[in-house]
PDB file of C-alpha atoms and ligand atoms in Angstrom:
ATOM      1  CA  VAL A   1      78.981  66.942 110.188  1.00  0.00           C
ATOM      2  CA  ARG A   2      82.156  68.101 111.876  1.00  0.00           C
ATOM      3  CA  THR A   3      81.707  71.546 110.351  1.00  0.00           C
ATOM      4  CA  ILE A   4      78.099  71.705 111.480  1.00  0.00           C
ATOM      5  CA  SER A   5      78.951  70.716 115.030  1.00  0.00           C
ATOM      6  CA  ARG A   6      81.687  73.327 115.122  1.00  0.00           C
ATOM      7  CA  PHE A   7      79.195  75.849 113.815  1.00  0.00           C
ATOM      8  CA  LEU A   8      76.760  74.981 116.610  1.00  0.00           C
ATOM      9  CA  PHE A   9      79.584  75.249 119.113  1.00  0.00           C
ATOM     10  CA  CYS A  10      80.366  78.627 117.638  1.00  0.00           C
ATOM     11  CA  VAL A  11      76.769  79.770 118.039  1.00  0.00           C
ATOM     12  CA  LEU A  12      76.771  78.714 121.675  1.00  0.00           C
ATOM     13  CA  ALA A  13      80.178  80.294 122.210  1.00  0.00           C
ATOM     14  CA  ILE A  14      78.797  83.526 120.843  1.00  0.00           C
ATOM     15  CA  LEU A  15      75.427  83.515 122.561  1.00  0.00           C
ATOM     16  CA  LEU A  16      76.437  82.499 126.068  1.00  0.00           C
ATOM     17  CA  PRO A  17      78.993  85.282 126.593  1.00  0.00           C
ATOM     18  CA  LEU A  18      76.520  87.788 125.180  1.00  0.00           C
ATOM     19  CA  VAL A  19      74.119  87.036 128.019  1.00  0.00           C
ATOM     20  CA  GLY A  20      76.874  87.571 130.542  1.00  0.00           C
ATOM     21  CA  ALA A  21      78.171  90.562 128.627  1.00  0.00           C
ATOM     22  CA  GLN A  22      75.017  92.511 129.447  1.00  0.00           C
ATOM     23  CA  ALA A  23      76.017  92.601 133.095  1.00  0.00           C
ATOM     24  CA  VAL A  24      79.655  93.298 132.255  1.00  0.00           C
ATOM     25  CA  ALA A  25      78.691  96.097 129.883  1.00  0.00           C
ATOM     26  CA  ALA A  26      76.589  97.721 132.581  1.00  0.00           C
ATOM     27  CA  ALA A  27      79.456  97.590 135.049  1.00  0.00           C
ATOM     28  CA  ALA A  28      82.227  98.633 132.678  1.00  0.00           C
ATOM     29  CA  PRO A  29      81.074 100.287 129.460  1.00  0.00           C
ATOM     30  CA  ALA A  30      83.462  99.788 126.561  1.00  0.00           C
ATOM     31  CA  ALA A  31      85.661 102.748 125.757  1.00  0.00           C
ATOM     32  CA  PRO A  32      84.347 104.624 122.727  1.00  0.00           C
ATOM     33  CA  MET A  33      86.248 104.348 119.487  1.00  0.00           C
ATOM     34  CA  VAL A  34      88.511 107.351 119.083  1.00  0.00           C
ATOM     35  CA  LYS A  35      88.336 109.145 115.768  1.00  0.00           C
ATOM     36  CA  THR A  36      91.597 110.814 114.731  1.00  0.00           C
ATOM     37  CA  LEU A  37      91.338 113.774 112.377  1.00  0.00           C
ATOM     38  CA  HIS A  38      94.444 114.841 110.499  1.00  0.00           C
ATOM     39  CA  TYR A  39      95.024 118.480 109.672  1.00  0.00           C
ATOM     40  CA  ASP A  40      97.299 120.316 107.258  1.00  0.00           C
ATOM     41  CA  ALA A  41      98.478 123.641 108.688  1.00  0.00           C
ATOM     42  CA  SER A  42     101.114 124.320 106.021  1.00  0.00           C
ATOM     43  CA  GLY A  43      99.039 127.211 104.692  1.00  0.00           C
ATOM     44  CA  ALA A  44      99.186 129.131 107.967  1.00  0.00           C
ATOM     45  CA  PRO A  45     102.885 129.735 108.774  1.00  0.00           C
ATOM     46  CA  ALA A  46     102.144 132.763 111.002  1.00  0.00           C
ATOM     47  CA  TRP A  47      99.731 130.748 113.165  1.00  0.00           C
ATOM     48  CA  GLN A  48     101.810 127.645 113.965  1.00  0.00           C
ATOM     49  CA  ASP A  49     102.182 128.286 117.719  1.00  0.00           C
ATOM     50  CA  GLU A  50      98.482 129.073 118.107  1.00  0.00           C
ATOM     51  CA  ILE A  51      97.457 126.000 116.087  1.00  0.00           C
ATOM     52  CA  THR A  52      99.673 123.794 118.249  1.00  0.00           C
ATOM     53  CA  LYS A  53      98.134 125.233 121.420  1.00  0.00           C
ATOM     54  CA  ALA A  54      94.538 125.026 120.164  1.00  0.00           C
ATOM     55  CA  VAL A  55      95.080 121.398 119.105  1.00  0.00           C
ATOM     56  CA  GLN A  56      96.567 120.586 122.528  1.00  0.00           C
ATOM     57  CA  ASN A  57      93.525 122.144 124.183  1.00  0.00           C
ATOM     58  CA  TRP A  58      91.013 120.184 122.125  1.00  0.00           C
ATOM     59  CA  ASN A  59      92.925 116.926 122.571  1.00  0.00           C
ATOM     60  CA  ALA A  60      92.917 117.430 126.338  1.00  0.00           C
ATOM     61  CA  ASP A  61      89.261 118.478 126.482  1.00  0.00           C
ATOM     62  CA  VAL A  62      87.582 115.710 124.464  1.00  0.00           C
ATOM     63  CA  HIS A  63      88.183 111.996 124.059  1.00  0.00           C
ATOM     64  CA  ASN A  64      86.065 110.640 121.211  1.00  0.00           C
ATOM     65  CA  VAL A  65      87.949 112.682 118.625  1.00  0.00           C
ATOM     66  CA  GLN A  66      91.618 113.616 118.556  1.00  0.00           C
ATOM     67  CA  LEU A  67      93.603 115.887 116.258  1.00  0.00           C
ATOM     68  CA  ALA A  68      96.972 115.090 114.707  1.00  0.00           C
ATOM     69  CA  ALA A  69      99.123 116.754 112.085  1.00  0.00           C
ATOM     70  CA  ALA A  70      98.894 115.079 108.694  1.00  0.00           C
ATOM     71  CA  THR A  71     102.168 113.518 107.656  1.00  0.00           C
ATOM     72  CA  GLY A  72     102.203 113.357 103.893  1.00  0.00           C
ATOM     73  CA  GLY A  73      98.782 111.788 103.614  1.00  0.00           C
ATOM     74  CA  GLN A  74      95.403 113.276 102.982  1.00  0.00           C
ATOM     75  CA  ALA A  75      94.256 115.792 105.589  1.00  0.00           C
ATOM     76  CA  ASP A  76      90.711 115.795 106.938  1.00  0.00           C
ATOM     77  CA  PHE A  77      90.854 119.570 107.289  1.00  0.00           C
ATOM     78  CA  THR A  78      93.168 122.418 106.382  1.00  0.00           C
ATOM     79  CA  LEU A  79      94.132 125.684 108.090  1.00  0.00           C
ATOM     80  CA  THR A  80      95.110 128.613 105.896  1.00  0.00           C
ATOM     81  CA  GLU A  81      95.907 132.181 106.874  1.00  0.00           C
ATOM     82  CA  THR A  82      94.106 135.025 105.131  1.00  0.00           C
ATOM     83  CA  THR A  83      93.864 138.813 105.388  1.00  0.00           C
ATOM     84  CA  GLY A  84      90.097 138.673 105.895  1.00  0.00           C
ATOM     85  CA  TRP A  85      87.804 137.597 108.710  1.00  0.00           C
ATOM     86  CA  PRO A  86      88.268 134.085 110.163  1.00  0.00           C
ATOM     87  CA  GLN A  87      85.843 131.539 108.834  1.00  0.00           C
ATOM     88  CA  THR A  88      85.393 127.816 108.395  1.00  0.00           C
ATOM     89  CA  MET A  89      83.769 125.840 105.642  1.00  0.00           C
ATOM     90  CA  PRO A  90      82.846 122.580 107.384  1.00  0.00           C
ATOM     91  CA  GLY A  91      82.514 119.557 105.158  1.00  0.00           C
ATOM     92  CA  GLY A  92      80.958 117.318 107.819  1.00  0.00           C
ATOM     93  CA  ASN A  93      82.417 114.440 109.833  1.00  0.00           C
ATOM     94  CA  GLY A  94      85.456 116.449 110.872  1.00  0.00           C
ATOM     95  CA  THR A  95      86.405 117.692 107.428  1.00  0.00           C
ATOM     96  CA  GLY A  96      86.593 121.177 105.953  1.00  0.00           C
ATOM     97  CA  GLN A  97      88.705 124.287 105.449  1.00  0.00           C
ATOM     98  CA  ILE A  98      89.615 126.833 108.104  1.00  0.00           C
ATOM     99  CA  GLU A  99      90.644 130.370 107.180  1.00  0.00           C
ATOM    100  CA  LEU A 100      92.565 132.083 109.985  1.00  0.00           C
ATOM    101  CA  GLY A 101      91.882 135.715 109.206  1.00  0.00           C
ATOM    102  CA  GLN A 102      94.211 138.524 110.188  1.00  0.00           C
ATOM    103  CA  GLN A 103      91.363 141.058 110.350  1.00  0.00           C
ATOM    104  CA  ALA A 104      90.155 139.685 113.697  1.00  0.00           C
ATOM    105  CA  VAL A 105      93.716 139.791 115.050  1.00  0.00           C
ATOM    106  CA  ASP A 106      93.999 143.431 113.971  1.00  0.00           C
ATOM    107  CA  GLU A 107      90.801 144.133 115.905  1.00  0.00           C
ATOM    108  CA  GLY A 108      92.388 142.651 119.023  1.00  0.00           C
ATOM    109  CA  PHE A 109      91.010 139.106 119.196  1.00  0.00           C
ATOM    110  CA  ASP A 110      93.217 136.343 120.581  1.00  0.00           C
ATOM    111  CA  LYS A 111      94.792 134.116 117.928  1.00  0.00           C
ATOM    112  CA  THR A 112      94.653 130.904 119.971  1.00  0.00           C
ATOM    113  CA  ARG A 113      90.986 131.480 120.810  1.00  0.00           C
ATOM    114  CA  ILE A 114      90.241 132.168 117.140  1.00  0.00           C
ATOM    115  CA  THR A 115      91.975 128.949 116.121  1.00  0.00           C
ATOM    116  CA  ALA A 116      90.228 126.817 118.766  1.00  0.00           C
ATOM    117  CA  HIS A 117      86.886 128.389 117.784  1.00  0.00           C
ATOM    118  CA  GLU A 118      87.318 127.582 114.099  1.00  0.00           C
ATOM    119  CA  ILE A 119      88.368 124.006 114.929  1.00  0.00           C
ATOM    120  CA  GLY A 120      85.114 123.843 116.923  1.00  0.00           C
ATOM    121  CA  HIS A 121      83.236 124.367 113.644  1.00  0.00           C
ATOM    122  CA  ILE A 122      85.164 121.452 112.084  1.00  0.00           C
ATOM    123  CA  LEU A 123      84.032 119.347 115.049  1.00  0.00           C
ATOM    124  CA  GLY A 124      80.414 120.230 114.351  1.00  0.00           C
ATOM    125  CA  LEU A 125      79.754 123.143 116.720  1.00  0.00           C
ATOM    126  CA  PRO A 126      77.683 126.112 115.491  1.00  0.00           C
ATOM    127  CA  ASP A 127      78.293 129.711 116.482  1.00  0.00           C
ATOM    128  CA  ASN A 128      76.696 130.770 119.770  1.00  0.00           C
ATOM    129  CA  ARG A 129      76.918 134.537 120.094  1.00  0.00           C
ATOM    130  CA  ASP A 130      75.977 134.648 123.782  1.00  0.00           C
ATOM    131  CA  GLY A 131      78.732 137.151 124.550  1.00  0.00           C
ATOM    132  CA  GLN A 132      80.254 134.873 127.184  1.00  0.00           C
ATOM    133  CA  CYS A 133      84.023 134.539 127.311  1.00  0.00           C
ATOM    134  CA  SER A 134      83.623 131.017 128.726  1.00  0.00           C
ATOM    135  CA  THR A 135      81.767 129.984 125.569  1.00  0.00           C
ATOM    136  CA  LEU A 136      84.336 129.151 122.891  1.00  0.00           C
ATOM    137  CA  MET A 137      81.781 129.421 120.113  1.00  0.00           C
ATOM    138  CA  SER A 138      80.677 132.911 121.180  1.00  0.00           C
ATOM    139  CA  GLY A 139      83.409 134.175 118.868  1.00  0.00           C
ATOM    140  CA  HIS A 140      83.532 137.924 118.401  1.00  0.00           C
ATOM    141  CA  SER A 141      80.464 138.469 120.626  1.00  0.00           C
ATOM    142  CA  ALA A 142      82.874 138.069 123.557  1.00  0.00           C
ATOM    143  CA  PRO A 143      85.203 140.982 124.372  1.00  0.00           C
ATOM    144  CA  THR A 144      88.606 141.119 122.687  1.00  0.00           C
ATOM    145  CA  SER A 145      90.187 140.699 126.134  1.00  0.00           C
ATOM    146  CA  CYS A 146      88.852 137.130 126.222  1.00  0.00           C
ATOM    147  CA  LYS A 147      91.631 134.567 125.826  1.00  0.00           C
ATOM    148  CA  VAL A 148      89.684 131.409 126.710  1.00  0.00           C
ATOM    149  CA  ALA A 149      90.689 128.844 124.084  1.00  0.00           C
ATOM    150  CA  ASP A 150      88.960 125.768 125.496  1.00  0.00           C
ATOM    151  CA  PRO A 151      85.365 124.603 124.925  1.00  0.00           C
ATOM    152  CA  ASN A 152      83.024 124.837 127.907  1.00  0.00           C
ATOM    153  CA  ALA A 153      81.303 121.763 129.366  1.00  0.00           C
ATOM    154  CA  ALA A 154      78.313 121.912 127.034  1.00  0.00           C
ATOM    155  CA  GLU A 155      80.525 122.355 123.971  1.00  0.00           C
ATOM    156  CA  ARG A 156      82.710 119.416 125.015  1.00  0.00           C
ATOM    157  CA  ALA A 157      79.633 117.247 125.542  1.00  0.00           C
ATOM    158  CA  GLN A 158      78.291 118.158 122.099  1.00  0.00           C
ATOM    159  CA  VAL A 159      81.558 117.235 120.372  1.00  0.00           C
ATOM    160  CA  GLU A 160      81.753 113.970 122.326  1.00  0.00           C
ATOM    161  CA  GLN A 161      78.250 113.196 121.097  1.00  0.00           C
ATOM    162  CA  ASN A 162      79.126 114.170 117.523  1.00  0.00           C
ATOM    163  CA  PHE A 163      81.895 111.562 117.534  1.00  0.00           C
ATOM    164  CA  SER A 164      80.272 108.903 119.715  1.00  0.00           C
ATOM    165  CA  GLY A 165      80.133 106.018 117.274  1.00  0.00           C
ATOM    166  CA  ALA A 166      79.189 103.333 119.779  1.00  0.00           C
ATOM    167  CA  LEU A 167      80.875  99.980 119.477  1.00  0.00           C
ATOM    168  CA  ARG A 168      79.165  96.650 119.156  1.00  0.00           C
ATOM    169  CA  THR A 169      80.708  93.234 119.054  1.00  0.00           C
ATOM    170  CA  VAL A 170      79.820  91.246 115.977  1.00  0.00           C
ATOM    171  CA  ALA A 171      80.150  87.478 116.231  1.00  0.00           C
ATOM    172  CA  ALA A 172      80.117  85.599 112.976  1.00  0.00           C
ATOM    173  CA  TRP A 173      80.735  82.224 111.495  1.00  0.00           C
ATOM    174  CA  ASP A 174      83.344  82.238 108.750  1.00  0.00           C
ATOM    175  CA  GLY A 175      82.446  79.451 106.355  1.00  0.00           C
ATOM    176  CA  THR A 176      85.660  79.844 104.387  1.00  0.00           C
ATOM    177  CA  TYR A 177      87.946  79.225 107.326  1.00  0.00           C
ATOM    178  CA  GLY A 178      85.453  77.143 109.284  1.00  0.00           C
ATOM    179  CA  ASP A 179      85.937  79.261 112.346  1.00  0.00           C
ATOM    180  CA  CYS A 180      83.941  81.624 114.474  1.00  0.00           C
ATOM    181  CA  PHE A 181      85.307  85.066 115.157  1.00  0.00           C
ATOM    182  CA  THR A 182      84.307  88.358 116.644  1.00  0.00           C
ATOM    183  CA  GLU A 183      84.986  91.800 115.344  1.00  0.00           C
ATOM    184  CA  ARG A 184      84.279  95.229 116.643  1.00  0.00           C
ATOM    185  CA  ALA A 185      82.291  97.571 114.498  1.00  0.00           C
ATOM    186  CA  SER A 186      81.172 101.152 114.810  1.00  0.00           C
ATOM    187  CA  VAL A 187      77.421 101.677 114.795  1.00  0.00           C
TER     188      VAL A 187
HETATM  189 ZN1   ZN B 201      82.363 130.877 114.278  1.00  0.00          ZN
END
């Protein structure tokens, strides 16, 4: 009986705040869960400065996903330098392989912009060959003089949406410990 009464108390304790939480949630939406992607840039020794800068740009421009160097563990994506044209093989959900190709550098394209562009593919952005320098994903359709290495507003919004796993609060009764608890889960 004691367990049952505590369970009922738990149900009330869960339900009553939820009613109030609707108003609170409207006034102050919960911060989205931040996804951190780890990268391994050991295969691109000639691009280290540009990778650092491109990562700084992305981390400053978006919030729902952040980039950090992998430290011994498994990397979500890799950056490798090649003699060919830059390309990315996205694996979905922030994974994949980036090839930082020297051929585009030889043709005059900016290394930091190339790097930020390829990371954009990892973050789920497609190419957009609109020729605009302000569009990061315009790639080589923009002139070689273009050094913009930040996503524009629409590109930022798309990446935020790609990594916008909304949070919900799950309230549950734990029969083993005879206690009610809440946990936060990504939906
Ligand atoms: Zn591209």
